[in-house]
mmCIF file of C-alpha atoms in Angstrom:
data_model
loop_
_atom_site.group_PDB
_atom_site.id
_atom_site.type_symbol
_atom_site.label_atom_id
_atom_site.label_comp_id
_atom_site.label_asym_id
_atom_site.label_seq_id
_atom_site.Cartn_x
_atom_site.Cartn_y
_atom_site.Cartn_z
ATOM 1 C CA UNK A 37 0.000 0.000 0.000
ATOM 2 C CA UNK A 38 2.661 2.589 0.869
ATOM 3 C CA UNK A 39 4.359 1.814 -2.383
ATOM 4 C CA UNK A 40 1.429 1.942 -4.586
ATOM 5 C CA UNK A 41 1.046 5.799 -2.076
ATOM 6 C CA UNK A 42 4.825 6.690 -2.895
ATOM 7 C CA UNK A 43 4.329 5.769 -7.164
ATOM 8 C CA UNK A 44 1.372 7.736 -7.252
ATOM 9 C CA UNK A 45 2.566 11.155 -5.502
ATOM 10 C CA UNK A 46 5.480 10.718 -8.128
ATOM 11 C CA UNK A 47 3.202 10.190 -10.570
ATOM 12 C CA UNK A 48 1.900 13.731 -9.468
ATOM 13 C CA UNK A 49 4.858 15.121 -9.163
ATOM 14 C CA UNK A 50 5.797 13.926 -12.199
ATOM 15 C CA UNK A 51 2.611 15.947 -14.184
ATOM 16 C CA UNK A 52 3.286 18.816 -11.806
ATOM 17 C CA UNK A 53 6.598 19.330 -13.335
ATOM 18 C CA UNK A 54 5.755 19.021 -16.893
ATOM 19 C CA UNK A 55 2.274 21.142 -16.461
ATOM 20 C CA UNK A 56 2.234 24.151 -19.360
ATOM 21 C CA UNK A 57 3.300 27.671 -17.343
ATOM 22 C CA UNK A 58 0.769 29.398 -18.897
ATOM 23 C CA UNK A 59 -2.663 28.660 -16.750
ATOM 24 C CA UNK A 60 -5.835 28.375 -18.123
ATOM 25 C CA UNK A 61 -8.368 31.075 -17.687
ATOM 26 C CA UNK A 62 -11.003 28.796 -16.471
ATOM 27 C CA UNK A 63 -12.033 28.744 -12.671
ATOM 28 C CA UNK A 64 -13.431 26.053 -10.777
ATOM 29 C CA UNK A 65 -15.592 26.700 -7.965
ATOM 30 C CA UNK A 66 -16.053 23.298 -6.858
ATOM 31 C CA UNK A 67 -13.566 20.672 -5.440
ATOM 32 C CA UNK A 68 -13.510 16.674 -4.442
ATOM 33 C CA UNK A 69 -10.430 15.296 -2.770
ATOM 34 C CA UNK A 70 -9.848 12.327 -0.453
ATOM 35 C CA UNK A 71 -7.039 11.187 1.527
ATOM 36 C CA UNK A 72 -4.180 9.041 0.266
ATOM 37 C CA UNK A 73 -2.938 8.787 4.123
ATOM 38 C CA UNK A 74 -6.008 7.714 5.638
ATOM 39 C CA UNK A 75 -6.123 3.975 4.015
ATOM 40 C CA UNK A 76 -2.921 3.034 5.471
ATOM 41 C CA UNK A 77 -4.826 3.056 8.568
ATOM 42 C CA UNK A 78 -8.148 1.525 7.763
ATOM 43 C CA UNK A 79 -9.784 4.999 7.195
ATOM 44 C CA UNK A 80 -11.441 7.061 4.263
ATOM 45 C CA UNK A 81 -12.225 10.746 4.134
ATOM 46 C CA UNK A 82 -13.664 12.481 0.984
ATOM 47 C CA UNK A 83 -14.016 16.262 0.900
ATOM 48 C CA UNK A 84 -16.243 18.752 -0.829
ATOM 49 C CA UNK A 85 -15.086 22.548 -0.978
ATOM 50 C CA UNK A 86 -16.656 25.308 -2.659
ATOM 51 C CA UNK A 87 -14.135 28.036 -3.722
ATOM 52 C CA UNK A 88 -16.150 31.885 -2.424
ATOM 53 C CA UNK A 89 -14.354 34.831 -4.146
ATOM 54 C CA UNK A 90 -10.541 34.860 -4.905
ATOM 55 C CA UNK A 91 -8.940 33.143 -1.555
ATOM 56 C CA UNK A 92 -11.687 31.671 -0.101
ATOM 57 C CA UNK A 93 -13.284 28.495 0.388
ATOM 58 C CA UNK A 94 -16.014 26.134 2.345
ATOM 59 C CA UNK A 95 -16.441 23.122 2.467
ATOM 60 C CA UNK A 96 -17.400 19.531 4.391
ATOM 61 C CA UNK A 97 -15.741 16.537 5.250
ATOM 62 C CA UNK A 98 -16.404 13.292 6.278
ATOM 63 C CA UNK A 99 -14.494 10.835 7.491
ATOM 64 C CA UNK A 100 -15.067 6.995 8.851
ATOM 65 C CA UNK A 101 -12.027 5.753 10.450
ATOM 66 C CA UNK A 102 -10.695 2.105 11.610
ATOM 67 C CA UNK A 103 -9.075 0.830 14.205
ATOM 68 C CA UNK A 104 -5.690 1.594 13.473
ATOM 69 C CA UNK A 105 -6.374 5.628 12.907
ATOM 70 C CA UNK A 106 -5.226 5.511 17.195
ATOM 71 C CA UNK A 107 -2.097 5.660 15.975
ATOM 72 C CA UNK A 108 -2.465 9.852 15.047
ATOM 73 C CA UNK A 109 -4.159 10.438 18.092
ATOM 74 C CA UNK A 110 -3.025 11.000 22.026
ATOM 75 C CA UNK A 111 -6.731 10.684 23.255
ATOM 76 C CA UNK A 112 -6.317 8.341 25.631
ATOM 77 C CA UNK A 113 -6.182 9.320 29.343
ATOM 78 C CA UNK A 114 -5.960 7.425 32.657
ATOM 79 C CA UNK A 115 -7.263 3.801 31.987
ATOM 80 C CA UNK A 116 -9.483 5.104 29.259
ATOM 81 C CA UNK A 117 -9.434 4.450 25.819
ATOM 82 C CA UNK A 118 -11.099 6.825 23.196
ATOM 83 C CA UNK A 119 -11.661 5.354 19.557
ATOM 84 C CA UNK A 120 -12.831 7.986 17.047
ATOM 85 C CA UNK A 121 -15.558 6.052 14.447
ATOM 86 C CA UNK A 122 -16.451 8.469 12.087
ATOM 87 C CA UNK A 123 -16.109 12.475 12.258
ATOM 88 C CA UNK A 124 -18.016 15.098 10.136
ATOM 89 C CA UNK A 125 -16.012 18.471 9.648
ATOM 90 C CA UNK A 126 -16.992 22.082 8.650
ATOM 91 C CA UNK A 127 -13.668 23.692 7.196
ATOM 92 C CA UNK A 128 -13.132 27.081 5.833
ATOM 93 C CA UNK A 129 -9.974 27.574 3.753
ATOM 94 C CA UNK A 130 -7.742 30.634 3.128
ATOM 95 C CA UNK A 131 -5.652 30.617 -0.268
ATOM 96 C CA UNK A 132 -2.932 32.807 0.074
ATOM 97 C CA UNK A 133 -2.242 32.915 -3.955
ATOM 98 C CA UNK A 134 -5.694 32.674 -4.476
ATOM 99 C CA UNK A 135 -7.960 29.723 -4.841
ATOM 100 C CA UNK A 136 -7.203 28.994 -9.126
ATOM 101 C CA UNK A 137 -3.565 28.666 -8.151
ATOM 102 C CA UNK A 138 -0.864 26.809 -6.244
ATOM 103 C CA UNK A 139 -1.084 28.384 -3.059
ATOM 104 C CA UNK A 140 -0.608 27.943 0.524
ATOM 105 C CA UNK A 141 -3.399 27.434 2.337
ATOM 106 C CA UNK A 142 -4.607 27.871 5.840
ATOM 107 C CA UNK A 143 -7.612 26.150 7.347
ATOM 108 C CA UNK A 144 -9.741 25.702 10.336
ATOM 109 C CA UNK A 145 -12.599 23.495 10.664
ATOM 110 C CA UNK A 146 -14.805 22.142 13.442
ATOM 111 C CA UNK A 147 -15.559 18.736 14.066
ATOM 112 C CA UNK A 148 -18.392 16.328 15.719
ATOM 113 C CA UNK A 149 -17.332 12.953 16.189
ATOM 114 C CA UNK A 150 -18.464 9.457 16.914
ATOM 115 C CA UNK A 151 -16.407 8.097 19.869
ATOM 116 C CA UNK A 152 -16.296 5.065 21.569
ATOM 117 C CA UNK A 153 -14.784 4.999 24.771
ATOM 118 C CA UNK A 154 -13.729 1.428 26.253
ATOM 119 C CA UNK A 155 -12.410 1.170 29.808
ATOM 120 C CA UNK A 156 -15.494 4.022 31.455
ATOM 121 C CA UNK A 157 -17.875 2.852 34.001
ATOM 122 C CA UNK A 158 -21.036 2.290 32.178
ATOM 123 C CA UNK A 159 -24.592 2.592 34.599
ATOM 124 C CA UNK A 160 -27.410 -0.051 33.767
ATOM 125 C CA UNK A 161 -30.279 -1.183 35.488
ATOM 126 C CA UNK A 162 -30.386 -4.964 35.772
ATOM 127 C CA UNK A 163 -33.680 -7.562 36.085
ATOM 128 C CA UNK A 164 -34.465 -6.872 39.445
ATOM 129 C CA UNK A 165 -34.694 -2.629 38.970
ATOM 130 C CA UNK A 166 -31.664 -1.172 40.326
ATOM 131 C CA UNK A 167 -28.565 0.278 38.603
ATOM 132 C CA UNK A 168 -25.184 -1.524 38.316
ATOM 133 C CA UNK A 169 -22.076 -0.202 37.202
ATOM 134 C CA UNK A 170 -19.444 -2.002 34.668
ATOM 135 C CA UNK A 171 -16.285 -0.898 33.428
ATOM 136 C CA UNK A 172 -17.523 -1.316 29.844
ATOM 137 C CA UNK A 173 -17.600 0.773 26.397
ATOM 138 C CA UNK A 174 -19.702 4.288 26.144
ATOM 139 C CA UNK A 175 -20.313 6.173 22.781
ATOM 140 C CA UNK A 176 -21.310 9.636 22.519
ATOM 141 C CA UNK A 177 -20.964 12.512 19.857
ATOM 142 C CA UNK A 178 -18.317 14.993 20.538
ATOM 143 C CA UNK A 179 -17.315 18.534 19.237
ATOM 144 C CA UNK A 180 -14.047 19.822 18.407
ATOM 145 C CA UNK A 181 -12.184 22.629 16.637
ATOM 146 C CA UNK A 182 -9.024 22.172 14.436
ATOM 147 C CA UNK A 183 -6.464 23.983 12.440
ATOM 148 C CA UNK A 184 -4.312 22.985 9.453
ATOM 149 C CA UNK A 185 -1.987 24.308 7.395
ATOM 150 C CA UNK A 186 -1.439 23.093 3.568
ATOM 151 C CA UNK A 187 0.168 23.339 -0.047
ATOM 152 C CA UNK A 188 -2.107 22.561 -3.006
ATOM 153 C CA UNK A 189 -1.185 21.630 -6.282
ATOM 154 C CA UNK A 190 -3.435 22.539 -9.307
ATOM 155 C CA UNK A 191 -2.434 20.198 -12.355
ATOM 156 C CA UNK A 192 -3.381 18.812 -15.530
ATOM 157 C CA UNK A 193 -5.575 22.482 -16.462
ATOM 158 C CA UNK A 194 -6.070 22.738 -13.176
ATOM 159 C CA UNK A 195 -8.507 19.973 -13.177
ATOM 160 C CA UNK A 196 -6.290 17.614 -10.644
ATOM 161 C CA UNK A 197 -5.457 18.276 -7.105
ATOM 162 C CA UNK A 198 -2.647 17.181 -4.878
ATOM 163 C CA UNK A 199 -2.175 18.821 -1.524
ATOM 164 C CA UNK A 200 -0.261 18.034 1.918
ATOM 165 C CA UNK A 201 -1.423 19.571 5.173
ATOM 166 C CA UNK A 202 -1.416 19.204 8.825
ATOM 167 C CA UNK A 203 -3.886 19.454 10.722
ATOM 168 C CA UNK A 204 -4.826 19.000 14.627
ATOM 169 C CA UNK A 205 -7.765 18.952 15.892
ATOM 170 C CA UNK A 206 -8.793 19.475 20.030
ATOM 171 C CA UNK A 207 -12.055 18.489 21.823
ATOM 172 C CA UNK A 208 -10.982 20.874 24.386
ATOM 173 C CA UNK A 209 -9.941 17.812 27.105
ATOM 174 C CA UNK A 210 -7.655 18.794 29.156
ATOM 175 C CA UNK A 211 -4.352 16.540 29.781
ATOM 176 C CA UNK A 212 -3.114 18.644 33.000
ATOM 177 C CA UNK A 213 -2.940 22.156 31.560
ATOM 178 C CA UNK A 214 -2.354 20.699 27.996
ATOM 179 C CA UNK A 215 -5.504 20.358 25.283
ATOM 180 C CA UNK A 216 -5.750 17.363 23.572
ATOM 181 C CA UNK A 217 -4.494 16.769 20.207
ATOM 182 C CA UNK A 218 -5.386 14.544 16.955
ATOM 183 C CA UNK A 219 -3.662 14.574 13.468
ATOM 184 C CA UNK A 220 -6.742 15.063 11.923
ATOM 185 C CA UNK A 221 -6.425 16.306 8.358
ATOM 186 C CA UNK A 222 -3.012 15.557 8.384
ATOM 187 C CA UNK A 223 -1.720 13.314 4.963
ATOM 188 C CA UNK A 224 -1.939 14.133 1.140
ATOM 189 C CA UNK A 225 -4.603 14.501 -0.569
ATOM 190 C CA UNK A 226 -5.714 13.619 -4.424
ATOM 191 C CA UNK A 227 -9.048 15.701 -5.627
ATOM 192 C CA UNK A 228 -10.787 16.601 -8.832
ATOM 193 C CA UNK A 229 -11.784 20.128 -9.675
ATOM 194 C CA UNK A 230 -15.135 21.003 -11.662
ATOM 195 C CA UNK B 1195 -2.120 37.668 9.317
ATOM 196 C CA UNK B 1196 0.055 37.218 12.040
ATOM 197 C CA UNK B 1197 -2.623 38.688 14.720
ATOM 198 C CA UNK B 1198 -5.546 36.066 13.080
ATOM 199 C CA UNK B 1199 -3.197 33.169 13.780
ATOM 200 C CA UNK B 1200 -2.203 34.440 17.262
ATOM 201 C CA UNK B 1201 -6.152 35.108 17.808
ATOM 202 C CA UNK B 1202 -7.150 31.603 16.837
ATOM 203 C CA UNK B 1203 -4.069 29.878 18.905
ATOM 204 C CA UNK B 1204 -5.171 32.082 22.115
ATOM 205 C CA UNK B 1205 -8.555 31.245 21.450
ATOM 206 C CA UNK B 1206 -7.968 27.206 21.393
ATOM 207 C CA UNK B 1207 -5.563 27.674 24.422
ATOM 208 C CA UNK B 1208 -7.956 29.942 26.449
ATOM 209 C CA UNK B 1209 -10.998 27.849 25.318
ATOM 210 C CA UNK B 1210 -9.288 25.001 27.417
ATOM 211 C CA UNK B 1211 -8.918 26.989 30.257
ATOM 212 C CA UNK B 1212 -13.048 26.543 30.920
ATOM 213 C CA UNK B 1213 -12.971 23.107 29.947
ATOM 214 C CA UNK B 1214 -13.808 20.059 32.183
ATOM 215 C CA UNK B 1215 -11.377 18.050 33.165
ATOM 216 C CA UNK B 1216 -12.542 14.208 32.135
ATOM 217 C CA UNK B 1217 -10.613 12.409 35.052
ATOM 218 C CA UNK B 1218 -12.114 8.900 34.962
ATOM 219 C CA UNK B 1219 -11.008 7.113 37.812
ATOM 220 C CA UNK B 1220 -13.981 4.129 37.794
ATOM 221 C CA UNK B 1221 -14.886 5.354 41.247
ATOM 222 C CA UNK B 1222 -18.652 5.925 42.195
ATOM 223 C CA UNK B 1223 -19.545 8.119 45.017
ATOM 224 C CA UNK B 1224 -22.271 7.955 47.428
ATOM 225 C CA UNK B 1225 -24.115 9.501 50.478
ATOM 226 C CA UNK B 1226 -26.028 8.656 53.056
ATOM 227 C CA UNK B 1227 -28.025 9.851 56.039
ATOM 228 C CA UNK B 1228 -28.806 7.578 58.359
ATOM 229 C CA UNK B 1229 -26.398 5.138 58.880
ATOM 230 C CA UNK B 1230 -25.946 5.525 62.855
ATOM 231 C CA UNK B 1231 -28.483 4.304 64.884
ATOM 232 C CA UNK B 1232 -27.955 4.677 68.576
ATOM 233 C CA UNK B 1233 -29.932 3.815 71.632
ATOM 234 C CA UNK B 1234 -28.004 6.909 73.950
ATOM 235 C CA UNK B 1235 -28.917 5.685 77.533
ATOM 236 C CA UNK B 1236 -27.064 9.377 78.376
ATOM 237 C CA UNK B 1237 -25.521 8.310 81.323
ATOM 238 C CA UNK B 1238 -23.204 5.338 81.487
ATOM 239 C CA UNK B 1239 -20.761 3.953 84.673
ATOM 240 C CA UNK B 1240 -17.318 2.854 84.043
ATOM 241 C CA UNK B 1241 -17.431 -0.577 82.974
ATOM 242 C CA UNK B 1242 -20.509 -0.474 80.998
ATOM 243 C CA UNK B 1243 -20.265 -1.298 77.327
ATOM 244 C CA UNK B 1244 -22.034 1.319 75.188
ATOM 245 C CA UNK B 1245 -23.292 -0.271 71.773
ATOM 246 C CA UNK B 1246 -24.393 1.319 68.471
ATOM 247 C CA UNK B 1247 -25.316 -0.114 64.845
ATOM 248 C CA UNK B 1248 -23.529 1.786 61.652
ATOM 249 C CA UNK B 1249 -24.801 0.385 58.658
ATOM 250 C CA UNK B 1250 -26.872 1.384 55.638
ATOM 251 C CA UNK B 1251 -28.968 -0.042 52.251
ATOM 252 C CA UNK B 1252 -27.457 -2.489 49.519
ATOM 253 C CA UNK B 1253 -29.383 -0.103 47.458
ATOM 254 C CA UNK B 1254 -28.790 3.234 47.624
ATOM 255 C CA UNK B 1255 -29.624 6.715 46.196
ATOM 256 C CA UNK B 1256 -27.325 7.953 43.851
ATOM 257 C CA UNK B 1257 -27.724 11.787 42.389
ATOM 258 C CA UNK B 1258 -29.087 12.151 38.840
ATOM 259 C CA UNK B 1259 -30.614 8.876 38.576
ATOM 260 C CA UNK B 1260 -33.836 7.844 39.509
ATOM 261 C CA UNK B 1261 -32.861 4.154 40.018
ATOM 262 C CA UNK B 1262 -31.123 3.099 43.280
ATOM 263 C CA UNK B 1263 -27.879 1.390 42.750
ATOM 264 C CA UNK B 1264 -27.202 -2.147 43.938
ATOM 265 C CA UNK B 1265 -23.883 -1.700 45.431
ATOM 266 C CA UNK B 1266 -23.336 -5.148 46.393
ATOM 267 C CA UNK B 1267 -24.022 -6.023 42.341
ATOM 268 C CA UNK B 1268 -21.402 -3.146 41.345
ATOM 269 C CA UNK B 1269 -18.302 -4.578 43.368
ATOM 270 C CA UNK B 1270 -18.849 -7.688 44.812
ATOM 271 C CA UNK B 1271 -17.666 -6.219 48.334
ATOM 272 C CA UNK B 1272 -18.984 -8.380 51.100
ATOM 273 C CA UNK B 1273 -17.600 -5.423 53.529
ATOM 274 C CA UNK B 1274 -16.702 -1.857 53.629
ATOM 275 C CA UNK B 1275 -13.882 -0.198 56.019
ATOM 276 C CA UNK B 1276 -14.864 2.678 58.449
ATOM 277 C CA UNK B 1277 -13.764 4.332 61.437
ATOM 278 C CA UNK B 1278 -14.669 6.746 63.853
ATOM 279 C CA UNK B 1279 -14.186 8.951 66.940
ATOM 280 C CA UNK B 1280 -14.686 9.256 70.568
ATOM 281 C CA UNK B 1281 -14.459 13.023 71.988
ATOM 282 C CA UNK B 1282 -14.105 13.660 75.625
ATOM 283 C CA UNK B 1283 -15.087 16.927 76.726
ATOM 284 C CA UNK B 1284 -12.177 18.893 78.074
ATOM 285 C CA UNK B 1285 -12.590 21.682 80.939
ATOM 286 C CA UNK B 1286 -9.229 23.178 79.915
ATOM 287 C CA UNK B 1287 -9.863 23.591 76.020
ATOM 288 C CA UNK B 1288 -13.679 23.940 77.010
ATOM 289 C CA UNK B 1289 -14.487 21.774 73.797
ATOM 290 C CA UNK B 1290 -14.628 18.074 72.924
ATOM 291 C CA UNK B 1291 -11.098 16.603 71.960
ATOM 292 C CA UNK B 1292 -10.524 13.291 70.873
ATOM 293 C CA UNK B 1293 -9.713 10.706 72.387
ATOM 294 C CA UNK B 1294 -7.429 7.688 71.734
ATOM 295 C CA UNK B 1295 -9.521 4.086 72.452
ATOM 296 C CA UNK B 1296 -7.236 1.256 72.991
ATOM 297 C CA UNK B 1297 -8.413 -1.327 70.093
ATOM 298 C CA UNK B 1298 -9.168 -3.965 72.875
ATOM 299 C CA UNK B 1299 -12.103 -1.784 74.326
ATOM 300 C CA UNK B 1300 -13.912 -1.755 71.159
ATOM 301 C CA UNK B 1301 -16.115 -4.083 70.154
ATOM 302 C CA UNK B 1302 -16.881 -5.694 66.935
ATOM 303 C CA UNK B 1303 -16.434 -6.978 63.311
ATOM 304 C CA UNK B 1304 -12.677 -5.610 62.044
ATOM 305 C CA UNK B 1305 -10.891 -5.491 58.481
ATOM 306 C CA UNK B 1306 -8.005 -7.598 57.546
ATOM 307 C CA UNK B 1307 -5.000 -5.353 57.723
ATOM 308 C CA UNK B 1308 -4.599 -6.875 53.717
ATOM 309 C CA UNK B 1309 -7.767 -4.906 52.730
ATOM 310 C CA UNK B 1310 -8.185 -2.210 55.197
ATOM 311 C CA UNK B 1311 -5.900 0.104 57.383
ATOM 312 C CA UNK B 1312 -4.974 -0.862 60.344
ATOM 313 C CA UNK B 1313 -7.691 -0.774 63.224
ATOM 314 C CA UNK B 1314 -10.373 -0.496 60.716
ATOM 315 C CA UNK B 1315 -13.889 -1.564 61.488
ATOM 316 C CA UNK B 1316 -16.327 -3.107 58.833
ATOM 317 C CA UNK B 1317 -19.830 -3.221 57.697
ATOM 318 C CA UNK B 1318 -20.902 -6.632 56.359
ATOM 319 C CA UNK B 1319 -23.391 -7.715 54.291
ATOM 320 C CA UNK B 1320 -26.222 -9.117 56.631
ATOM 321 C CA UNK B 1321 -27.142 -12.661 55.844
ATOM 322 C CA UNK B 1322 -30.185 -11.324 54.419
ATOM 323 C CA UNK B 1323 -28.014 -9.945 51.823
ATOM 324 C CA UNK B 1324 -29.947 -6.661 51.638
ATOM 325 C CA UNK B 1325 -27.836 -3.996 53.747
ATOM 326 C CA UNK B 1326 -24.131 -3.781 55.236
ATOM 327 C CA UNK B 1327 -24.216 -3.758 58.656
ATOM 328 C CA UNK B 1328 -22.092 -3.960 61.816
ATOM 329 C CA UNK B 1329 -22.870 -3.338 65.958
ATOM 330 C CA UNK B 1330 -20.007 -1.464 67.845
ATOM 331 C CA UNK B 1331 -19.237 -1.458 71.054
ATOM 332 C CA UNK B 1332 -17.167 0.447 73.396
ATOM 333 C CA UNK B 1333 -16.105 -0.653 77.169
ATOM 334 C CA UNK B 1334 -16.278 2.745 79.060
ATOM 335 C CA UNK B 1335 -13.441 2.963 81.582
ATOM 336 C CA UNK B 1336 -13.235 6.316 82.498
ATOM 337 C CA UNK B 1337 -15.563 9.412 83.910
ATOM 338 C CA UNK B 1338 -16.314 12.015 82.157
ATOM 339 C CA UNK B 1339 -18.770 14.012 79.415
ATOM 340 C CA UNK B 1340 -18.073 11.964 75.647
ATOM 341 C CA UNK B 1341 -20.020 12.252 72.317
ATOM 342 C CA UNK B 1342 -19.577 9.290 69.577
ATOM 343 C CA UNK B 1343 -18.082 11.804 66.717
ATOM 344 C CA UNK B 1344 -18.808 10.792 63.326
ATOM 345 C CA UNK B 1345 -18.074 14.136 60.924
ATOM 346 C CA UNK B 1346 -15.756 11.957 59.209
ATOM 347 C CA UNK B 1347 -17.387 8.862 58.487
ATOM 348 C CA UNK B 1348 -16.681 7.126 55.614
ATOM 349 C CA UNK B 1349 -17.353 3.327 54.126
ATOM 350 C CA UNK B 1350 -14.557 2.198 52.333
ATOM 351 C CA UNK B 1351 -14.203 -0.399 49.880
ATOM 352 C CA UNK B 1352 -11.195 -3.162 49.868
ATOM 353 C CA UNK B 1353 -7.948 -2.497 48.232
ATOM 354 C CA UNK B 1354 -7.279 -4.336 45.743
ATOM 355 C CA UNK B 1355 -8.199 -4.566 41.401
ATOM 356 C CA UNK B 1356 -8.010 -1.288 40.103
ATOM 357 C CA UNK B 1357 -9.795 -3.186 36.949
ATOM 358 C CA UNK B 1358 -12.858 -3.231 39.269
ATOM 359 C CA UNK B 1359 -15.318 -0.347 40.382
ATOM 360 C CA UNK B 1360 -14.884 0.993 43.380
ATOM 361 C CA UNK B 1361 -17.997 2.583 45.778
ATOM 362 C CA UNK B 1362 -16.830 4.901 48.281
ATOM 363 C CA UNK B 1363 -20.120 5.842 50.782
ATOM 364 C CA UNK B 1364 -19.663 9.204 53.142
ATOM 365 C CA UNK B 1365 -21.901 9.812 55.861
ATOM 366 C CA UNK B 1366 -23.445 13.284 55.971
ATOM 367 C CA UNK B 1367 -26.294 13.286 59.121
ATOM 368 C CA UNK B 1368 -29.937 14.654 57.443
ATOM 369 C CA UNK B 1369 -30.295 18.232 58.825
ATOM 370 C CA UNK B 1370 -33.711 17.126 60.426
ATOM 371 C CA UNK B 1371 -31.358 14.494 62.440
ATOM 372 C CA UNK B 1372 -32.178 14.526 66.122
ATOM 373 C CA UNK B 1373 -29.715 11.830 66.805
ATOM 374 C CA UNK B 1374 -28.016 12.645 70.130
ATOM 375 C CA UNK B 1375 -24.597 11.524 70.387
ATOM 376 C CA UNK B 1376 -23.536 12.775 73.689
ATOM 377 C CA UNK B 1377 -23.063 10.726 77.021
ATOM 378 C CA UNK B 1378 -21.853 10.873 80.435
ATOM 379 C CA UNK B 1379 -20.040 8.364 82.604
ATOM 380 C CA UNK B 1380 -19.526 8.265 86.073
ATOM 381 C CA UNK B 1381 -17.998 6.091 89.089
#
């Protein structure tokens, strides 16, 4: 898998380098991308952005992670464990060359997650009425509030998209006096521009 | 540029500032209000043996939820550690102070220095298996004015598996209490 990864950004790069210097005068206001990172650890995102004037852009994300996506994350505290199913982001993108053209890019985005959190005392109520506790698994939704930062890659008329960013992402736990922290975002992405 | 970045870094940092700490330590706590019961005959002479019951519910209340909570179910403890506190009333302080008891005057089921701390006392789930329970009692072998003191009265559960939940049960009296906890002994 991580050689197919490595072939394909080369690939990329490859296009990238030979890609006419003259651009084309067509905009696109709409883009699809996914992450190339995220199947290395069980996980798929795919991303929708609409471009708003010259350097801006919105857009959503969803992603639905597996097992090994714990690996990018430092959410676990005390005997807890947190697993993060699936996570639905709001971003909001700043292109500092603009959004037709290679550019840096800055981004924030929110996020409301799926967790599952194994190890947590769990409260039922058994046969006979009365509530037990068990050290079990509890899900619940969560919010959270990221920022990334980027480079995209306009090739082949702009059409094709190739971008690497970082991104972390806090639910605002504490760890002592330090927030919690995800690589959420994080990897390169591949997208299509229309 | 520079100030929106700064802005959105102070923002995350001081948003975490108001946020709750999630320290999950698979602890439940409890309360209760009436686990003393004692028959105060007032007025004791050395060499009586005052006795009173400590004790509460299998199932007890438990704030925001409407269900009581089977303790016994939740840890498997058979017993829970307390202690407590004889005052003697001092004419020199003009107060109660406490006093030391020497273990062999008291009277009644102890922890298992393995489980407990030392010179703890136990409640015990009754054979009905529907409340912990124990009967205490103290050989008086001095004069003087004395109140049982319990402001600090705590059930305990065993040491042991932190892979198990623990119940930890304070005592805090009902404010309508009329329990009367002081005694006298004489010659």
């Amino acid at each position: 898998m991580r050689r197919s990864l490595l072939f394909l950004v080369c690939f990329l790069l490859a296009c990238f380098a030979l890609k006419a210097q003259d651009a084309p005068a067509v905009s696109y206001k709409n883009q699809i991308s996914t992450n190339l990172l995220l199947p290395v650890f069980s996980s798929v995102d795919l991303n929708y952005e609409r471009a708003l004037g010259s350097k801006f852009a919105l857009g959503l994300a969803v992603a639905v992670y597996g097992e090994n996506i714990k690996d990018l994350t430092v959410d676990s505290f005390n005997e807890a464990t947190l697993r993060t199913k699936n996570e639905v982001m709001p971003f909001a993108r700043l292109y500092f060359n603009g959004n037709q053209n290679n550019s840096h890019l800055l981004e924030i985005f929110g996020s409301f997650s799926q967790v599952d959190e194994d190890g947590r005392l769990v409260r039922s109520v058994n046969d006979a009425g009365f509530g037990v506790y068990d050290i079990g698994v509890e899900s619940y939704t969560r919010g959270g509030f990221g920022i990334g930062y980027g480079y995209r890659f306009l090739l082949m008329d702009d059409k094709l998209v190739l971008e690497g960013q970082f991104g972390l992402r806090t639910n605002f736990d504490l760890n002592f006096v330090v927030l919690n922290a995800a690589l959420i975002r994080t990897g390169i992405k591949i997208g299509y521009r229309f | 540029m520079k100030t929106i970045l700064l802005g959105i870094l102070a923002s995350v940092l001081l948003v975490g500032c108001y946020s709750s700490d999630d320290y999950n330590d698979r602890s439940v706590q409890l309360r209760v209000d009436n686990a003393i019961q004692f028959d105060n005959e007032e007025e004791y002479s050395v060499g009586d043996t005052l006795y009173f019951q400590v004790g509460f519910s299998r199932y007890l209340e438990e704030d925001g939820f409407s269900t009581l909570l089977d303790v016994f179910e939740t840890t498997n403890d058979e017993q829970f550690g307390f202690s407590f506190q004889l005052d003697k009333y001092s004419d020199f302080s003009n107060r109660y102070e406490s006093v030391f008891i020497d273990q062999e005057l008291i009277i009644g089921p102890r922890g298992d220095d393995a489980n407990f701390f030392g010179d703890s006392m136990v409640v015990e789930l009754n054979d009905a298996r529907d409340a912990y329970t124990a009967e205490v009692g103290i050989v008086l072998t001095e004069i003087g004015d004395f109140q049982l003191d319990f402001d600090f009265l705590n059930f305990a559960p065993p040491f042991g598996d932190d892979n198990k939940v623990r119940v930890f049960i304070e005592y805090i009296p009902a404010t309508t209490s009329t329990l009367n906890l002081e005694f006298s002994v004489i010659e």
